[in-house]
Amino acid sequence: ATPEAAVADAKEIVASGHRALKMDPMMHSLHGGMKDGNITFMDGELSPQGLAEAVEITAAVREAVGPHIEVLIDAHGNFNVATAIDLCNRMTSINLTWFEEPVQPESLNALRQVKAGTDVPLCVGERLYTRYDFADVLSEGLASYIMPDICWTGGISEMRKIATLAETYYVPISPHDASGSLNVVGGAHVMMTTPNFYRLETSRPTPEQYNRVLTEPIEFIDGHLTLP
C-alpha cells in the first residue's frame, strides 16, 4: 500500500533471480478506505489521489530495480475506459513491459478505445477461453502480449492452438498463473515447444509451495523454472 512496501517486495523478487515482476499498484485504493471506485466496468475509476499514488508506487519500484528489470502492471480489468487510458499514459515514462487487463474482457470495443488512447503495450487473455476468443484481439492488434490460463482454456491442446495462432501475428505468449502447481507445470510444458514464449508467470518467487503437491519437484534457477 506504500512505495516503501512495494520496493521491499520488488527487491526480494529481484534478489531471488527473477528479471521481471508484476504488481497492481492500484489495488490499495480500490480495496482501501479511500472509496476511489468499485471493481466493475461501469464505475471502475480512481480519485486524483489514487491515480497519483499508483504512479508514485510504480515509479518507486522502477527506480529501485533499475532499467533492466521488467515491470508489468496488472489492472485486473477493474477500470472504465477513461481511467484505464489515464493510468497507462501517466506511466509512459516508467517504461512498463505491459499494462494487463485494463478493462473487463467482455467488450472488445472498450479494449479498442484503450488501445487507441495509449502507446503503453497491453496484455489480455486470462479470461479469454479458446482460440476463437483470441482471434479478433490478435487480428486487430489490440494486445502486444497474450496471457491465457491453461486451466481455463481447457488444457494443453487449446493452449497450444492459442500459442500457434499468436505466433502467426508475432505476439508473445505468457501463461497465466493464479491457481498453483497445475497452472505452472502445465503452462511450462506447453511453452517448451512454443517459439513465441515470453515468460512463465508464477505467483511465488520460490518453488516450495508448488512442490508440496508435486511428486517430481520443480526448481527455480536464476529466475528460470526447470522441468524434470
CSV table of C-alpha atoms in Angstrom, one decimal:
chain,number,residue,atom,x,y,z
A,1,ALA,CA,0.0,0.0,0.0
A,2,THR,CA,3.1,2.3,0.2
A,3,PRO,CA,6.1,2.9,-2.1
A,4,GLU,CA,8.3,1.6,0.6
A,5,ALA,CA,6.4,-1.7,0.9
A,6,ALA,CA,6.3,-2.2,-2.8
A,7,VAL,CA,10.1,-1.5,-3.1
A,8,ALA,CA,10.8,-4.1,-0.4
A,9,ASP,CA,8.8,-6.7,-2.2
A,10,ALA,CA,10.4,-5.9,-5.6
A,11,LYS,CA,13.9,-6.1,-4.2
A,12,GLU,CA,13.1,-9.6,-2.7
A,13,ILE,CA,11.9,-10.8,-6.1
A,14,VAL,CA,14.9,-9.5,-7.9
A,15,ALA,CA,17.3,-10.9,-5.3
A,16,SER,CA,15.7,-14.4,-5.9
A,17,GLY,CA,17.0,-14.2,-9.5
A,18,HIS,CA,13.9,-13.1,-11.4
A,19,ARG,CA,14.3,-10.5,-14.1
A,20,ALA,CA,10.7,-9.4,-14.3
A,21,LEU,CA,8.0,-8.6,-11.7
A,22,LYS,CA,4.3,-7.9,-11.8
A,23,MET,CA,2.1,-5.9,-9.4
A,24,ASP,CA,-1.1,-4.0,-9.0
A,25,PRO,CA,-0.3,-0.5,-7.5
A,26,MET,CA,-4.0,0.5,-7.8
A,27,MET,CA,-5.4,-2.2,-5.5
A,28,HIS,CA,-4.7,-0.3,-2.3
A,29,SER,CA,-7.1,2.4,-3.4
A,30,LEU,CA,-9.8,0.2,-4.7
A,31,HIS,CA,-9.9,-2.0,-1.6
A,32,GLY,CA,-8.8,0.5,0.9
A,33,GLY,CA,-10.6,3.2,2.8
A,34,MET,CA,-10.4,5.8,0.1
A,35,LYS,CA,-13.5,4.6,-1.7
A,36,ASP,CA,-12.0,5.5,-5.0
A,37,GLY,CA,-14.0,3.0,-7.0
A,38,ASN,CA,-15.6,-0.3,-7.3
A,39,ILE,CA,-14.4,-3.3,-9.2
A,40,THR,CA,-16.8,-3.1,-12.1
A,41,PHE,CA,-16.5,-1.9,-15.6
A,42,MET,CA,-19.2,0.8,-15.2
A,43,ASP,CA,-17.7,2.7,-12.3
A,44,GLY,CA,-14.2,1.5,-12.0
A,45,GLU,CA,-12.3,4.7,-11.5
A,46,LEU,CA,-9.8,6.3,-9.2
A,47,SER,CA,-9.7,9.6,-7.5
A,48,PRO,CA,-6.9,12.0,-8.4
A,49,GLN,CA,-5.1,11.0,-5.2
A,50,GLY,CA,-5.5,7.3,-6.1
A,51,LEU,CA,-4.1,7.9,-9.6
A,52,ALA,CA,-1.1,9.8,-8.2
A,53,GLU,CA,-0.4,7.1,-5.6
A,54,ALA,CA,-0.4,4.4,-8.2
A,55,VAL,CA,2.1,6.2,-10.3
A,56,GLU,CA,4.2,7.0,-7.2
A,57,ILE,CA,4.4,3.3,-6.2
A,58,THR,CA,5.3,2.2,-9.7
A,59,ALA,CA,7.9,4.9,-10.2
A,60,ALA,CA,9.5,4.0,-6.8
A,61,VAL,CA,9.7,0.3,-7.9
A,62,ARG,CA,11.3,1.2,-11.2
A,63,GLU,CA,13.9,3.4,-9.5
A,64,ALA,CA,14.7,0.7,-7.0
A,65,VAL,CA,15.1,-2.2,-9.5
A,66,GLY,CA,16.8,-0.2,-12.3
A,67,PRO,CA,16.2,0.0,-16.0
A,68,HIS,CA,16.9,-3.7,-16.9
A,69,ILE,CA,14.3,-5.4,-14.7
A,70,GLU,CA,10.9,-5.7,-16.4
A,71,VAL,CA,8.0,-4.1,-14.6
A,72,LEU,CA,4.5,-5.3,-15.5
A,73,ILE,CA,1.2,-3.9,-14.2
A,74,ASP,CA,-2.0,-6.0,-13.7
A,75,ALA,CA,-5.2,-3.9,-13.5
A,76,HIS,CA,-7.4,-7.0,-13.2
A,77,GLY,CA,-10.0,-5.4,-15.5
A,78,ASN,CA,-11.0,-3.0,-12.8
A,79,PHE,CA,-11.4,0.2,-14.7
A,80,ASN,CA,-13.5,2.1,-17.2
A,81,VAL,CA,-12.0,3.2,-20.4
A,82,ALA,CA,-11.2,6.8,-19.3
A,83,THR,CA,-9.4,5.6,-16.2
A,84,ALA,CA,-7.5,2.9,-17.9
A,85,ILE,CA,-6.2,5.3,-20.6
A,86,ASP,CA,-5.3,7.9,-17.9
A,87,LEU,CA,-3.4,5.3,-15.9
A,88,CYS,CA,-1.5,4.0,-18.9
A,89,ASN,CA,-0.5,7.4,-20.0
A,90,ARG,CA,0.6,8.5,-16.6
A,91,MET,CA,3.0,5.6,-16.5
A,92,THR,CA,4.5,6.0,-20.0
A,93,SER,CA,7.8,7.3,-18.7
A,94,ILE,CA,8.2,4.4,-16.3
A,95,ASN,CA,8.9,2.0,-19.2
A,96,LEU,CA,6.4,-0.7,-18.5
A,97,THR,CA,6.7,-4.0,-20.3
A,98,TRP,CA,2.9,-4.2,-20.3
A,99,PHE,CA,-0.4,-3.0,-18.7
A,100,GLU,CA,-2.6,-6.0,-18.3
A,101,GLU,CA,-6.4,-6.3,-18.4
A,102,PRO,CA,-7.1,-2.5,-18.4
A,103,VAL,CA,-10.8,-3.2,-18.8
A,104,GLN,CA,-13.2,-6.1,-18.3
A,105,PRO,CA,-12.8,-8.8,-21.0
A,106,GLU,CA,-16.4,-8.8,-22.4
A,107,SER,CA,-16.1,-5.7,-24.6
A,108,LEU,CA,-13.7,-5.5,-27.5
A,109,ASN,CA,-15.0,-2.0,-28.2
A,110,ALA,CA,-13.7,-0.9,-24.8
A,111,LEU,CA,-10.3,-2.5,-25.5
A,112,ARG,CA,-10.2,-0.8,-28.9
A,113,GLN,CA,-10.6,2.5,-27.2
A,114,VAL,CA,-7.8,1.9,-24.7
A,115,LYS,CA,-5.5,0.7,-27.4
A,116,ALA,CA,-6.2,3.8,-29.5
A,117,GLY,CA,-5.6,6.0,-26.4
A,118,THR,CA,-2.2,4.9,-25.3
A,119,ASP,CA,1.2,3.8,-26.5
A,120,VAL,CA,1.8,1.5,-23.5
A,121,PRO,CA,1.8,-2.2,-24.5
A,122,LEU,CA,-1.3,-4.0,-23.4
A,123,CYS,CA,-1.7,-7.6,-22.3
A,124,VAL,CA,-5.0,-9.6,-22.2
A,125,GLY,CA,-6.2,-13.2,-22.1
A,126,GLU,CA,-6.6,-14.8,-18.7
A,127,ARG,CA,-10.3,-14.6,-19.1
A,128,LEU,CA,-10.4,-15.5,-22.8
A,129,TYR,CA,-11.0,-19.2,-23.1
A,130,THR,CA,-10.5,-20.5,-26.6
A,131,ARG,CA,-8.6,-19.6,-29.8
A,132,TYR,CA,-11.8,-18.1,-31.1
A,133,ASP,CA,-11.8,-15.6,-28.2
A,134,PHE,CA,-8.3,-14.5,-29.1
A,135,ALA,CA,-8.9,-14.3,-32.9
A,136,ASP,CA,-10.2,-10.7,-33.0
A,137,VAL,CA,-7.8,-9.5,-30.4
A,138,LEU,CA,-4.9,-10.7,-32.5
A,139,SER,CA,-6.2,-9.8,-35.9
A,140,GLU,CA,-7.0,-6.2,-34.8
A,141,GLY,CA,-3.7,-5.8,-33.0
A,142,LEU,CA,-5.4,-5.0,-29.7
A,143,ALA,CA,-2.7,-6.6,-27.4
A,144,SER,CA,1.1,-6.7,-27.6
A,145,TYR,CA,1.1,-9.8,-25.3
A,146,ILE,CA,-1.4,-12.5,-24.5
A,147,MET,CA,-1.8,-14.4,-21.3
A,148,PRO,CA,-4.2,-17.4,-21.5
A,149,ASP,CA,-4.7,-19.6,-18.4
A,150,ILE,CA,-4.1,-23.3,-19.2
A,151,CYS,CA,-6.9,-24.5,-16.8
A,152,TRP,CA,-9.5,-22.0,-18.1
A,153,THR,CA,-8.7,-22.7,-21.8
A,154,GLY,CA,-9.4,-26.3,-21.3
A,155,GLY,CA,-5.9,-27.7,-21.2
A,156,ILE,CA,-2.8,-28.3,-23.1
A,157,SER,CA,-4.3,-28.8,-26.6
A,158,GLU,CA,-6.2,-25.5,-26.6
A,159,MET,CA,-3.3,-23.6,-25.1
A,160,ARG,CA,-1.0,-24.9,-27.9
A,161,LYS,CA,-3.5,-23.8,-30.5
A,162,ILE,CA,-3.7,-20.3,-29.0
A,163,ALA,CA,0.0,-20.1,-28.9
A,164,THR,CA,0.3,-21.1,-32.6
A,165,LEU,CA,-2.4,-18.5,-33.5
A,166,ALA,CA,-0.5,-15.8,-31.7
A,167,GLU,CA,2.7,-16.9,-33.4
A,168,THR,CA,1.3,-16.0,-36.8
A,169,TYR,CA,0.9,-12.4,-35.5
A,170,TYR,CA,4.4,-12.4,-33.9
A,171,VAL,CA,2.7,-11.9,-30.5
A,172,PRO,CA,4.4,-13.3,-27.4
A,173,ILE,CA,2.5,-15.6,-25.0
A,174,SER,CA,2.9,-15.8,-21.3
A,175,PRO,CA,0.8,-18.4,-19.4
A,176,HIS,CA,-1.3,-17.0,-16.6
A,177,ASP,CA,-0.9,-18.5,-13.1
A,178,ALA,CA,-3.2,-17.8,-10.2
A,179,SER,CA,-4.1,-21.4,-9.2
A,180,GLY,CA,-0.9,-23.1,-8.3
A,181,SER,CA,1.1,-26.1,-9.4
A,182,LEU,CA,-1.1,-27.4,-12.2
A,183,ASN,CA,-1.1,-23.9,-13.8
A,184,VAL,CA,2.6,-23.5,-13.6
A,185,VAL,CA,3.7,-27.0,-14.7
A,186,GLY,CA,1.1,-27.3,-17.4
A,187,GLY,CA,1.9,-24.0,-18.9
A,188,ALA,CA,5.6,-24.7,-18.7
A,189,HIS,CA,5.3,-27.9,-20.7
A,190,VAL,CA,3.4,-26.2,-23.5
A,191,MET,CA,6.0,-23.3,-23.5
A,192,MET,CA,8.8,-25.8,-24.0
A,193,THR,CA,7.6,-26.2,-27.7
A,194,THR,CA,6.4,-22.6,-28.2
A,195,PRO,CA,8.7,-20.3,-30.2
A,196,ASN,CA,6.8,-17.1,-29.2
A,197,PHE,CA,7.1,-17.9,-25.5
A,198,TYR,CA,7.7,-14.7,-23.4
A,199,ARG,CA,7.7,-15.5,-19.7
A,200,LEU,CA,6.2,-18.0,-17.4
A,201,GLU,CA,4.2,-16.4,-14.6
A,202,THR,CA,4.5,-17.7,-11.1
A,203,SER,CA,2.7,-16.3,-8.0
A,204,ARG,CA,5.6,-17.3,-5.7
A,205,PRO,CA,9.3,-16.4,-6.1
A,206,THR,CA,10.4,-19.8,-4.8
A,207,PRO,CA,9.0,-23.3,-5.6
A,208,GLU,CA,8.5,-24.8,-2.2
A,209,GLN,CA,4.7,-24.3,-2.0
A,210,TYR,CA,4.3,-25.7,-5.6
A,211,ASN,CA,6.3,-28.8,-4.7
A,212,ARG,CA,4.1,-29.7,-1.8
A,213,VAL,CA,1.7,-31.3,-4.3
A,214,LEU,CA,4.1,-32.5,-6.9
A,215,THR,CA,5.7,-35.9,-7.0
A,216,GLU,CA,8.5,-34.6,-9.2
A,217,PRO,CA,9.7,-31.3,-7.8
A,218,ILE,CA,10.4,-28.2,-9.9
A,219,GLU,CA,13.3,-25.8,-9.4
A,220,PHE,CA,13.8,-22.1,-9.9
A,221,ILE,CA,17.4,-21.5,-11.0
A,222,ASP,CA,18.4,-17.9,-11.6
A,223,GLY,CA,14.8,-17.0,-12.2
A,224,HIS,CA,14.2,-19.8,-14.6
A,225,LEU,CA,11.9,-22.8,-13.9
A,226,THR,CA,13.4,-26.1,-14.7
A,227,LEU,CA,11.4,-29.2,-15.6
A,228,PRO,CA,12.4,-32.8,-14.9
